[in-house]
mmCIF file of C-alpha atoms in Angstrom:
data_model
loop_
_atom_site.group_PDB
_atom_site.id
_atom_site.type_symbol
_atom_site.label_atom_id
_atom_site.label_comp_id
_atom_site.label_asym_id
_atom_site.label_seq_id
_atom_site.Cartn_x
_atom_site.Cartn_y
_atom_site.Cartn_z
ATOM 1 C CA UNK A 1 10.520 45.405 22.461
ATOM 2 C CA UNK A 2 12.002 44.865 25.747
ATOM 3 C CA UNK A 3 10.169 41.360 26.089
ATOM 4 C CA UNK A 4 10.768 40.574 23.022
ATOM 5 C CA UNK A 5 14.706 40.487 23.493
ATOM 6 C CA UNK A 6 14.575 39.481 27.153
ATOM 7 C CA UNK A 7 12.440 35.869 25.482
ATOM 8 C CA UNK A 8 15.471 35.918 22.265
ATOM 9 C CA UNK A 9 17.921 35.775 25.255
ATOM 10 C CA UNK A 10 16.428 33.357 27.413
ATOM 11 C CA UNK A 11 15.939 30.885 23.947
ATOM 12 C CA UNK A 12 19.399 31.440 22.962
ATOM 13 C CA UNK A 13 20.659 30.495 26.724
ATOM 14 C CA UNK A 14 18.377 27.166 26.184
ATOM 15 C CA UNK A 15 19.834 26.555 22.653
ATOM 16 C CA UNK A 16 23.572 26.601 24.533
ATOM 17 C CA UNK A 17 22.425 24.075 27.183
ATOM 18 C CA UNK A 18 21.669 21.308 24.286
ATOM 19 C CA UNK A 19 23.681 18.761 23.566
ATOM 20 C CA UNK A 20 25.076 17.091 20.520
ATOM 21 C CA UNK A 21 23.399 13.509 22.129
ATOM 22 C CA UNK A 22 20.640 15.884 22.459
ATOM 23 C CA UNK A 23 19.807 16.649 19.094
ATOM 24 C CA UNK A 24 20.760 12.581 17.971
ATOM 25 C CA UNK A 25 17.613 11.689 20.528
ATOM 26 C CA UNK A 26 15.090 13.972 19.068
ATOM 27 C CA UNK A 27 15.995 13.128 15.731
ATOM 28 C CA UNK A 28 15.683 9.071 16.523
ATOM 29 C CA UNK A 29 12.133 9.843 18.189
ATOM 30 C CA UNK A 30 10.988 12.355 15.214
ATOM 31 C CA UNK A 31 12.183 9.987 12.708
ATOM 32 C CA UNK A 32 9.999 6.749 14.640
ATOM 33 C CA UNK A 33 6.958 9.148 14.964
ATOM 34 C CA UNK A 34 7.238 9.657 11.337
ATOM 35 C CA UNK A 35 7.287 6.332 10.185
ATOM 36 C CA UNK A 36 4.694 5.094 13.139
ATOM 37 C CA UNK A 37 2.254 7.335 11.617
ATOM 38 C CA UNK A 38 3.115 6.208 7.834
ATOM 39 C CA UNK A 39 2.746 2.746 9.491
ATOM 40 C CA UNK A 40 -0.623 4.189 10.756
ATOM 41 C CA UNK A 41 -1.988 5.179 7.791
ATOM 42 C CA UNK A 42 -0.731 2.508 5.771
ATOM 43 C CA UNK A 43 -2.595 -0.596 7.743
ATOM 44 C CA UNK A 44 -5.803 1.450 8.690
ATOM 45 C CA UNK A 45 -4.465 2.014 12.080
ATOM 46 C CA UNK A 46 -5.422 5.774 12.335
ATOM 47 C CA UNK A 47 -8.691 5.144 13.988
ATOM 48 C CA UNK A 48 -6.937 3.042 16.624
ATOM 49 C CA UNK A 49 -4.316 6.257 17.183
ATOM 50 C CA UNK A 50 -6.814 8.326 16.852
ATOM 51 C CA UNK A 51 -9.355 6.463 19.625
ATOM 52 C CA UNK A 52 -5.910 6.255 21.666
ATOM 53 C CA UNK A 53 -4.959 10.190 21.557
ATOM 54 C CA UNK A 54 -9.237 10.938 22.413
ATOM 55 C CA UNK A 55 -8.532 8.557 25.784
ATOM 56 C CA UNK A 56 -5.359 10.188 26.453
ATOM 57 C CA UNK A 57 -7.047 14.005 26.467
ATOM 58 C CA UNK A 58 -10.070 13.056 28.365
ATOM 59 C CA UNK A 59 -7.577 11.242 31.039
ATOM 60 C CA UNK A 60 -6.236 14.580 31.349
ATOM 61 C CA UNK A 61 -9.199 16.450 31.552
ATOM 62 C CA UNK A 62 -10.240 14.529 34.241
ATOM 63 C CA UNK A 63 -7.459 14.956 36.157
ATOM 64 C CA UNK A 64 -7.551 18.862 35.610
ATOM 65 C CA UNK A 65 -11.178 19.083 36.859
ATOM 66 C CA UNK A 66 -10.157 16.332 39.578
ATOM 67 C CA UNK A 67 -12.704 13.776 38.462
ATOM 68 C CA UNK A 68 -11.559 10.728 40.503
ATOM 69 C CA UNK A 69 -13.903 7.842 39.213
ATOM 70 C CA UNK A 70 -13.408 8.658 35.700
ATOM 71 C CA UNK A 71 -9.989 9.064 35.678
ATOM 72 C CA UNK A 72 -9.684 5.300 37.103
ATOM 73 C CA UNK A 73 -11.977 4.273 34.421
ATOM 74 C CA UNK A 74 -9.722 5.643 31.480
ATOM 75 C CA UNK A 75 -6.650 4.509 33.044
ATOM 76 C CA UNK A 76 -7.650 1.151 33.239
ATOM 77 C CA UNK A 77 -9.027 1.389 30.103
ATOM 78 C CA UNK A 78 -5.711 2.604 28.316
ATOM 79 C CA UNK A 79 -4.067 -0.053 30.008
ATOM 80 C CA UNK A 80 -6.521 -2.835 28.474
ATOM 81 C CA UNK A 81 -5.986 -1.004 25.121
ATOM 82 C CA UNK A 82 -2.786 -1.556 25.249
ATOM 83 C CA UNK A 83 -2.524 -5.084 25.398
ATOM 84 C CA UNK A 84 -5.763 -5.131 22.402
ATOM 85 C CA UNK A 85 -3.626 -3.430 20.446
ATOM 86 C CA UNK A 86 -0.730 -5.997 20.897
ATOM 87 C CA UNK A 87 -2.870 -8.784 20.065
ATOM 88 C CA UNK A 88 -4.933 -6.675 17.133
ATOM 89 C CA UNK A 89 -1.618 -6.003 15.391
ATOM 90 C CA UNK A 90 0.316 -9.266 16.198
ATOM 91 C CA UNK A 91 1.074 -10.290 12.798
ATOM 92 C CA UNK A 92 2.570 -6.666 12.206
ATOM 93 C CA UNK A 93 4.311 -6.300 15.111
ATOM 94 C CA UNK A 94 5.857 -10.132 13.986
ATOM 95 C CA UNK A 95 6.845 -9.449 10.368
ATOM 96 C CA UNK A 96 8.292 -6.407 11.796
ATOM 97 C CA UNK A 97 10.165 -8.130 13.981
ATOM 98 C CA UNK A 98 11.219 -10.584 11.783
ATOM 99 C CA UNK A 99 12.477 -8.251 8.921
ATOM 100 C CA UNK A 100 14.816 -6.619 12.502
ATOM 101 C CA UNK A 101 16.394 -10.071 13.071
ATOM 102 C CA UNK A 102 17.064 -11.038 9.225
ATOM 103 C CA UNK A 103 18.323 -7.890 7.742
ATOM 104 C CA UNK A 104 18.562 -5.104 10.243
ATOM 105 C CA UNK A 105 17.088 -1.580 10.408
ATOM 106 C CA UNK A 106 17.459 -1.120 7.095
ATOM 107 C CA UNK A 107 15.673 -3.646 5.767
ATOM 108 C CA UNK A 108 12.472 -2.689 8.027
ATOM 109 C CA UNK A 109 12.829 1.047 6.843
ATOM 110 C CA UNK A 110 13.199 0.604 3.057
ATOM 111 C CA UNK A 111 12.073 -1.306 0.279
ATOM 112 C CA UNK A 112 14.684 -2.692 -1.930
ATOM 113 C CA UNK A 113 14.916 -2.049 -5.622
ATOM 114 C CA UNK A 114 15.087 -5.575 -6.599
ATOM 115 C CA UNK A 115 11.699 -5.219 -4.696
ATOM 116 C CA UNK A 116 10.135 -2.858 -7.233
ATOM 117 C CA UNK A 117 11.068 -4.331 -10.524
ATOM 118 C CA UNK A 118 9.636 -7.859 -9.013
ATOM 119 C CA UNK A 119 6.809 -5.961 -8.612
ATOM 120 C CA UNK A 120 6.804 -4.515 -11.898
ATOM 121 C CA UNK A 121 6.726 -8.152 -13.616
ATOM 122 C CA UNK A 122 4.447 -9.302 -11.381
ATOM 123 C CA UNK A 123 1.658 -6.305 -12.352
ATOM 124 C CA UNK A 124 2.487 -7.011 -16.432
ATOM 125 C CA UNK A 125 1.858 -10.871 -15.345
ATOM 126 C CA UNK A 126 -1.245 -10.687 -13.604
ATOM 127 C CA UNK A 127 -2.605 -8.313 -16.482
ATOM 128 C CA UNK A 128 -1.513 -11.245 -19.076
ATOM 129 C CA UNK A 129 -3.314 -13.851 -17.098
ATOM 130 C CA UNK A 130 -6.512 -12.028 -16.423
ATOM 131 C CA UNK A 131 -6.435 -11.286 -20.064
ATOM 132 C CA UNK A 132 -6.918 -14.518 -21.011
ATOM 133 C CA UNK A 133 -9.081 -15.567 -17.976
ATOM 134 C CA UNK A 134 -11.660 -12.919 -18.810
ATOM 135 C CA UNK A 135 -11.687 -14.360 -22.325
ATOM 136 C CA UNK A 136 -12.488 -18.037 -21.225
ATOM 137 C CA UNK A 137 -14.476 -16.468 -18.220
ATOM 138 C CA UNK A 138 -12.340 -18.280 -15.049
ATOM 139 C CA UNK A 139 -13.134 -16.836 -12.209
ATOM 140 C CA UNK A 140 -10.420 -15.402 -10.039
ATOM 141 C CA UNK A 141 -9.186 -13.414 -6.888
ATOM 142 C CA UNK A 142 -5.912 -12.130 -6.397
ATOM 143 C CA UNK A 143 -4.699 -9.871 -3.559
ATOM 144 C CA UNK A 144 -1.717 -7.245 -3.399
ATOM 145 C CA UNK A 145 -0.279 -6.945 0.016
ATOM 146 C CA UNK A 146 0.417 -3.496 0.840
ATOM 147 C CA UNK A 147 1.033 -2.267 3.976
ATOM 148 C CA UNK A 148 -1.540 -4.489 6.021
ATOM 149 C CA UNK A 149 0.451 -7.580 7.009
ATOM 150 C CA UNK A 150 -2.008 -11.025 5.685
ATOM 151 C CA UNK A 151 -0.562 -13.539 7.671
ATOM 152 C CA UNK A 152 -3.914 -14.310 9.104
ATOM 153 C CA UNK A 153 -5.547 -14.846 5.506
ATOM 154 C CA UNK A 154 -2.445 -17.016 4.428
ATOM 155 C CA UNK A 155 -2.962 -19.210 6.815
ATOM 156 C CA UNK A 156 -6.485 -20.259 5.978
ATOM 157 C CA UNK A 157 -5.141 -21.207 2.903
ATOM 158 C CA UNK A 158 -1.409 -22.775 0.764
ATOM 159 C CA UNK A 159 1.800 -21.038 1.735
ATOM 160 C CA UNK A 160 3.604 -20.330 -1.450
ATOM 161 C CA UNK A 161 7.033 -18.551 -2.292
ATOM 162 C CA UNK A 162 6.862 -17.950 -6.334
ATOM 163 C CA UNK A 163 7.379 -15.657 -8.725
ATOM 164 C CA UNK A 164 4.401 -14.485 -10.138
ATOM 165 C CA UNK A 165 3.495 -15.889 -13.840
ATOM 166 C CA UNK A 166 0.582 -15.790 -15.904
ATOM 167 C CA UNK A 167 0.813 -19.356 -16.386
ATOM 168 C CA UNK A 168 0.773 -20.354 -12.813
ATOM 169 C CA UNK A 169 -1.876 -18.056 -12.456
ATOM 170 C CA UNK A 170 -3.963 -19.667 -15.070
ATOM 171 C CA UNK A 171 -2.998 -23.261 -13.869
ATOM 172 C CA UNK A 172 -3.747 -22.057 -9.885
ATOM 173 C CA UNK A 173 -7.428 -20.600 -10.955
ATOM 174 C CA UNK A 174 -8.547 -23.523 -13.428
ATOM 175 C CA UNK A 175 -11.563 -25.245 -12.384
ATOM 176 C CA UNK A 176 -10.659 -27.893 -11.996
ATOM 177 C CA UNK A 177 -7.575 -27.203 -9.970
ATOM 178 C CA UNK A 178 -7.160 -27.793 -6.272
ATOM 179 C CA UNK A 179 -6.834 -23.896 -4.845
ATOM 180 C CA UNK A 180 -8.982 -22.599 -7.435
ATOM 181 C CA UNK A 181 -12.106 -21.622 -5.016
ATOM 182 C CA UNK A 182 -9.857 -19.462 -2.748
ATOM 183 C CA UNK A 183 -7.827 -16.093 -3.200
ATOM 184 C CA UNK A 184 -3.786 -15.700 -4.712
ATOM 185 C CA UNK A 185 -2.068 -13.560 -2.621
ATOM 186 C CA UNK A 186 0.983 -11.490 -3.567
ATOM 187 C CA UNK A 187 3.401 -9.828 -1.079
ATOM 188 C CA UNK A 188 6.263 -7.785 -2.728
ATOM 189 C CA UNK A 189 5.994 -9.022 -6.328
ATOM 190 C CA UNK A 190 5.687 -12.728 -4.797
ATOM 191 C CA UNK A 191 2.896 -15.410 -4.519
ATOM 192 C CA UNK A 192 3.066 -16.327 -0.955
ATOM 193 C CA UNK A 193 -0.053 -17.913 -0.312
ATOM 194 C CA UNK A 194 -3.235 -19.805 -2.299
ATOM 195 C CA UNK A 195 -6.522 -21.081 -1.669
ATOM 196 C CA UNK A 196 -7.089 -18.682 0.623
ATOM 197 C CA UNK A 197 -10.179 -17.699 2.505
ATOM 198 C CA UNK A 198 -11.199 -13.840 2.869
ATOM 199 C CA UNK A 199 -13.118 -11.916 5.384
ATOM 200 C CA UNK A 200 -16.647 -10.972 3.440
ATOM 201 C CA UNK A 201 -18.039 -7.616 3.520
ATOM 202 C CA UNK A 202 -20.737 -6.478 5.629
ATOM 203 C CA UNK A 203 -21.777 -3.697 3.490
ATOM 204 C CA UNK A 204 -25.653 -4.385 2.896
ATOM 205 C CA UNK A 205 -25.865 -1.831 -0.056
ATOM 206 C CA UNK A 206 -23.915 -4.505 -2.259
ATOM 207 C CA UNK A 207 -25.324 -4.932 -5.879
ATOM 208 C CA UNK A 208 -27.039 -8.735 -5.052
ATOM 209 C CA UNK A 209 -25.569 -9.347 -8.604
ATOM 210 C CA UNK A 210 -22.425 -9.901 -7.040
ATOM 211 C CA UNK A 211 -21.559 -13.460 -5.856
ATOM 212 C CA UNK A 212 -18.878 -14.331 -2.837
ATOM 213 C CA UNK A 213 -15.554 -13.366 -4.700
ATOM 214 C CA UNK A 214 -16.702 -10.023 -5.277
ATOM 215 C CA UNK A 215 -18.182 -9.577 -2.096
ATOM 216 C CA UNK A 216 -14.594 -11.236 -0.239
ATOM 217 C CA UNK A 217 -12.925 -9.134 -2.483
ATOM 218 C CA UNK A 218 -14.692 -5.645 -0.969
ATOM 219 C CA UNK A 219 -14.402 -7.369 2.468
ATOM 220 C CA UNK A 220 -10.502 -7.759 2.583
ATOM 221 C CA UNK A 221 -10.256 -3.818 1.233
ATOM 222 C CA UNK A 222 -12.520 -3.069 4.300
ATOM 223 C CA UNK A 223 -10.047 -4.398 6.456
ATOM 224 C CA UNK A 224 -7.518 -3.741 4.943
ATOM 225 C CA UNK A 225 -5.739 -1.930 2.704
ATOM 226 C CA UNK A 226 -4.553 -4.219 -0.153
ATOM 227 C CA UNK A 227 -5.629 -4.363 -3.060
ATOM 228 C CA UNK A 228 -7.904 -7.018 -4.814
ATOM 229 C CA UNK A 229 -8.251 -8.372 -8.685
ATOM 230 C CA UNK A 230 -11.021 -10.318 -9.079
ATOM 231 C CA UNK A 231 -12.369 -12.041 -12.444
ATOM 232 C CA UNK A 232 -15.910 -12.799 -12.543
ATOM 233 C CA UNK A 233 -16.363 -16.463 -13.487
ATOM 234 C CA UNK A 234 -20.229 -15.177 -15.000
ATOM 235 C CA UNK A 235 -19.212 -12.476 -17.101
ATOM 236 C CA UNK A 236 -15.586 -12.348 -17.734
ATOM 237 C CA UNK A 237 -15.381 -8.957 -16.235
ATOM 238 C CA UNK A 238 -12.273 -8.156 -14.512
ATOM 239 C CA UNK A 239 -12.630 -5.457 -11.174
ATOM 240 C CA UNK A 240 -10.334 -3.968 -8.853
ATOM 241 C CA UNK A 241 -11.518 -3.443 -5.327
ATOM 242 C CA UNK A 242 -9.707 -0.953 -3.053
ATOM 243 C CA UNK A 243 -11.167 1.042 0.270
ATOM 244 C CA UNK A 244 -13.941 -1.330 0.404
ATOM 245 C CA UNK A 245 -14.980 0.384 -3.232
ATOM 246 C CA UNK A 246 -15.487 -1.843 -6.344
ATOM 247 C CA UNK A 247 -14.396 -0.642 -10.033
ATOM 248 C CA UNK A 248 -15.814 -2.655 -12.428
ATOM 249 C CA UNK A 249 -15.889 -3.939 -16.248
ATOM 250 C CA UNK A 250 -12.237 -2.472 -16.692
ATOM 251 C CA UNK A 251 -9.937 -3.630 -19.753
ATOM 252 C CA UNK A 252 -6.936 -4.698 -19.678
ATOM 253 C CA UNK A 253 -4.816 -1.923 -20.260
ATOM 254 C CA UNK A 254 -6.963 0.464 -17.693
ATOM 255 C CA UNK A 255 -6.172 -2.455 -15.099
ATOM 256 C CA UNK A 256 -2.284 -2.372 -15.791
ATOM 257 C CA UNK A 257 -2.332 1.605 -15.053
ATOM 258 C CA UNK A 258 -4.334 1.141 -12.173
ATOM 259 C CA UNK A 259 -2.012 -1.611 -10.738
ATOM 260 C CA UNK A 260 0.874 0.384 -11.870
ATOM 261 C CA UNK A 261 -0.495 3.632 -9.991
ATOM 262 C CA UNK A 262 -1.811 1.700 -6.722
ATOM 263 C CA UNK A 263 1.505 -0.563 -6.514
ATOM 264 C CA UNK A 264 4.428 1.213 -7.485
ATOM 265 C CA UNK A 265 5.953 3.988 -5.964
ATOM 266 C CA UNK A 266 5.831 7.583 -6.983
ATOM 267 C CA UNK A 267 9.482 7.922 -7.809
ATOM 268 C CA UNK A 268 9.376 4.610 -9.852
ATOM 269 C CA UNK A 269 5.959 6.046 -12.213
ATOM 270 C CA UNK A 270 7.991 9.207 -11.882
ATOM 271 C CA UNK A 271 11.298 7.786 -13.485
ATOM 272 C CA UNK A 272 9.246 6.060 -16.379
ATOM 273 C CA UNK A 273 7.497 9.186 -17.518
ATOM 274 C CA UNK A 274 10.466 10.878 -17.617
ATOM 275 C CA UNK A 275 11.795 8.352 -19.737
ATOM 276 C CA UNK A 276 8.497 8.110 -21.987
ATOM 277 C CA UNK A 277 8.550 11.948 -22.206
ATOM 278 C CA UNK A 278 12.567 12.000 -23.486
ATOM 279 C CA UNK A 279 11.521 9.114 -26.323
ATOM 280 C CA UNK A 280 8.770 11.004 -27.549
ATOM 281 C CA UNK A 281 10.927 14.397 -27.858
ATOM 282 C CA UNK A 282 13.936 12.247 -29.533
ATOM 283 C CA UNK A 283 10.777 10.952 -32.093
ATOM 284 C CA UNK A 284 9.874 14.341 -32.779
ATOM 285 C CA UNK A 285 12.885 15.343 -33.173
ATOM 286 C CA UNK A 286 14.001 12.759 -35.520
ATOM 287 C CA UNK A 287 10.759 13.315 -36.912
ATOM 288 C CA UNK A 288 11.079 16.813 -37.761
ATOM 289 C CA UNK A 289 14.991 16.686 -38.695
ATOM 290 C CA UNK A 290 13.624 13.934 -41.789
ATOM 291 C CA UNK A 291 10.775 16.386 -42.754
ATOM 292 C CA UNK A 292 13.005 19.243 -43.170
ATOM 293 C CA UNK A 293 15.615 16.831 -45.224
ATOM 294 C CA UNK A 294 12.661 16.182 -47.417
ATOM 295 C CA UNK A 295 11.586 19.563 -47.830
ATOM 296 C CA UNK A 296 15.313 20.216 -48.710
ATOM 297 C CA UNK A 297 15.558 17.670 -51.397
ATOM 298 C CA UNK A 298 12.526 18.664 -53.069
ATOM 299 C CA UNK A 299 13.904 22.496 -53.033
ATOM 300 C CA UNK A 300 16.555 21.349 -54.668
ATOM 301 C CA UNK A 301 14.625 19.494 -57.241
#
């Protein structure tokens, strides 16, 4: 018991050293480890921390057990990770920088509303156009940013800025249409790039049914973590790749809830069913109110 209180009294003598600057520094560092690891998880960069944290252990293993050459090695090799993972996540590291210098912290923290319902239209679009390209059987590929940054993709291909249409989707995919061979990609509800070329996947176990769009469309969710839309020009059938997995022969309506639960964020799905929920207890309601009006009339009868 004596410990006990003589540890409460040495805490509470560390608690009254800490100041108020103090507790504004942890806070800045907690809140940049938080969002370094959502960043992490988001772009598939959780093997690279992870491969980074195993280094930094057996570094300090080695110097516990005072194992000279080995400890050189890892420090030289942390050192050379370092600069791979500058040049690994360059076009990250740029758009970050980029949304810094146009609209602040905030803007690199957040996603804007305006954002989300862009989004929105963009999901009910693409459903509308693949709709009517699995019907005439136009073969298709269209990619959904997330939090992987595609710069590198874009620039194999058209840089767009547009709002996405079914129309312009049609009219980008025809056959006979300039871009049509490559992939649409869309970054925040926006088309910012066509004709473009995607990394194929390596994964032998492939059905050999499946020509280069499908298998470009796995590849980029390998690498990534967008997600991919592709319309088979054979069949019609419309898929959704994601995690280097392929869902296939899906109708229209299961691809709008799939895009809608992939894309949009929780609180958004949250917000409609909320909604959805309140009409359908205001139907019953009414519902119920003109049974029992009916029931009265015929009483009185």
């Amino acid at each position: 018991m004596d410990s006990l209180i003589l540890v409460l009294h040495k805490a509470l003598g560390y608690l009254e050293t800490i100041r108020f600057s103090d507790v504004v520094d942890i806070a800045i560092i907690a809140y940049l480890i938080y969002k370094l690891l959502r960043f992490a998880k988001a772009s598939q960069a959780g093997q690279v921390l992870k491969g980074i944290a195993a280094l930094i252990i057996l570094m300090w293993a080695a110097s516990l057990l005072d194992l000279h050459v080995l400890n050189y090695l890892l420090t030289n090799a942390l050192e050379i990770g370092f600069l791979a993972i500058v040049v690994v996540f360059q076009p990250e590291i740029r758009h970050f920088l980029e949304q810094m210098g146009s609209g602040g912290l905030t803007s690199v923290f957040s996603r804007h509303e305006a954002n989300v319902d862009e989004l929105e239209h963009a999901i009910d679009e693409t459903v509308e156009a693949y709709a009517a390209m699995s019907k005439s059987r136009t073969g298709a590929l269209t990619v959904f940013e997330r939090g992987s940054i595609l710069d590198d993709c874009i620039k194999t291909g058209t840089a767009l800025d547009a709002s996405v249409s079914a129309e312009l989707l049609k009219n980008i995919f025809f056959v006979k249409a300039p871009l049509h061979d490559g992939a649409v990609i869309v970054r925040e509800g926006r088309i910012v790039g066509a004709g473009c070329v995607l990394p194929l996947s390596s994964n032998t176990n492939i059905s050999k049914e499946l020509g280069m769009r499908h298998r470009a469309g796995i590849g980029a969710t390998e690498h990534t973590d967008a997600l991919v839309v592709i319309c088979s020009e054979e069949t019609g059938s419309i898929s959704v790749a994601t995690n280097g997995t392929l869902r296939r022969h899906l109708a229209p309506e299961t691809l709008r809830r799939m895009l809608r639960n992939e894309l949009l964020p929780q609180e958004k799905l949250d917000e409609k069913k909320d909604l959805l929920s309140l009409s359908l207890a205001t139907l019953r309601e009414s519902w119920r109110g003109r049974k029992g009006e009916q029931e009265e009339h015929e009483d009185l009868e």
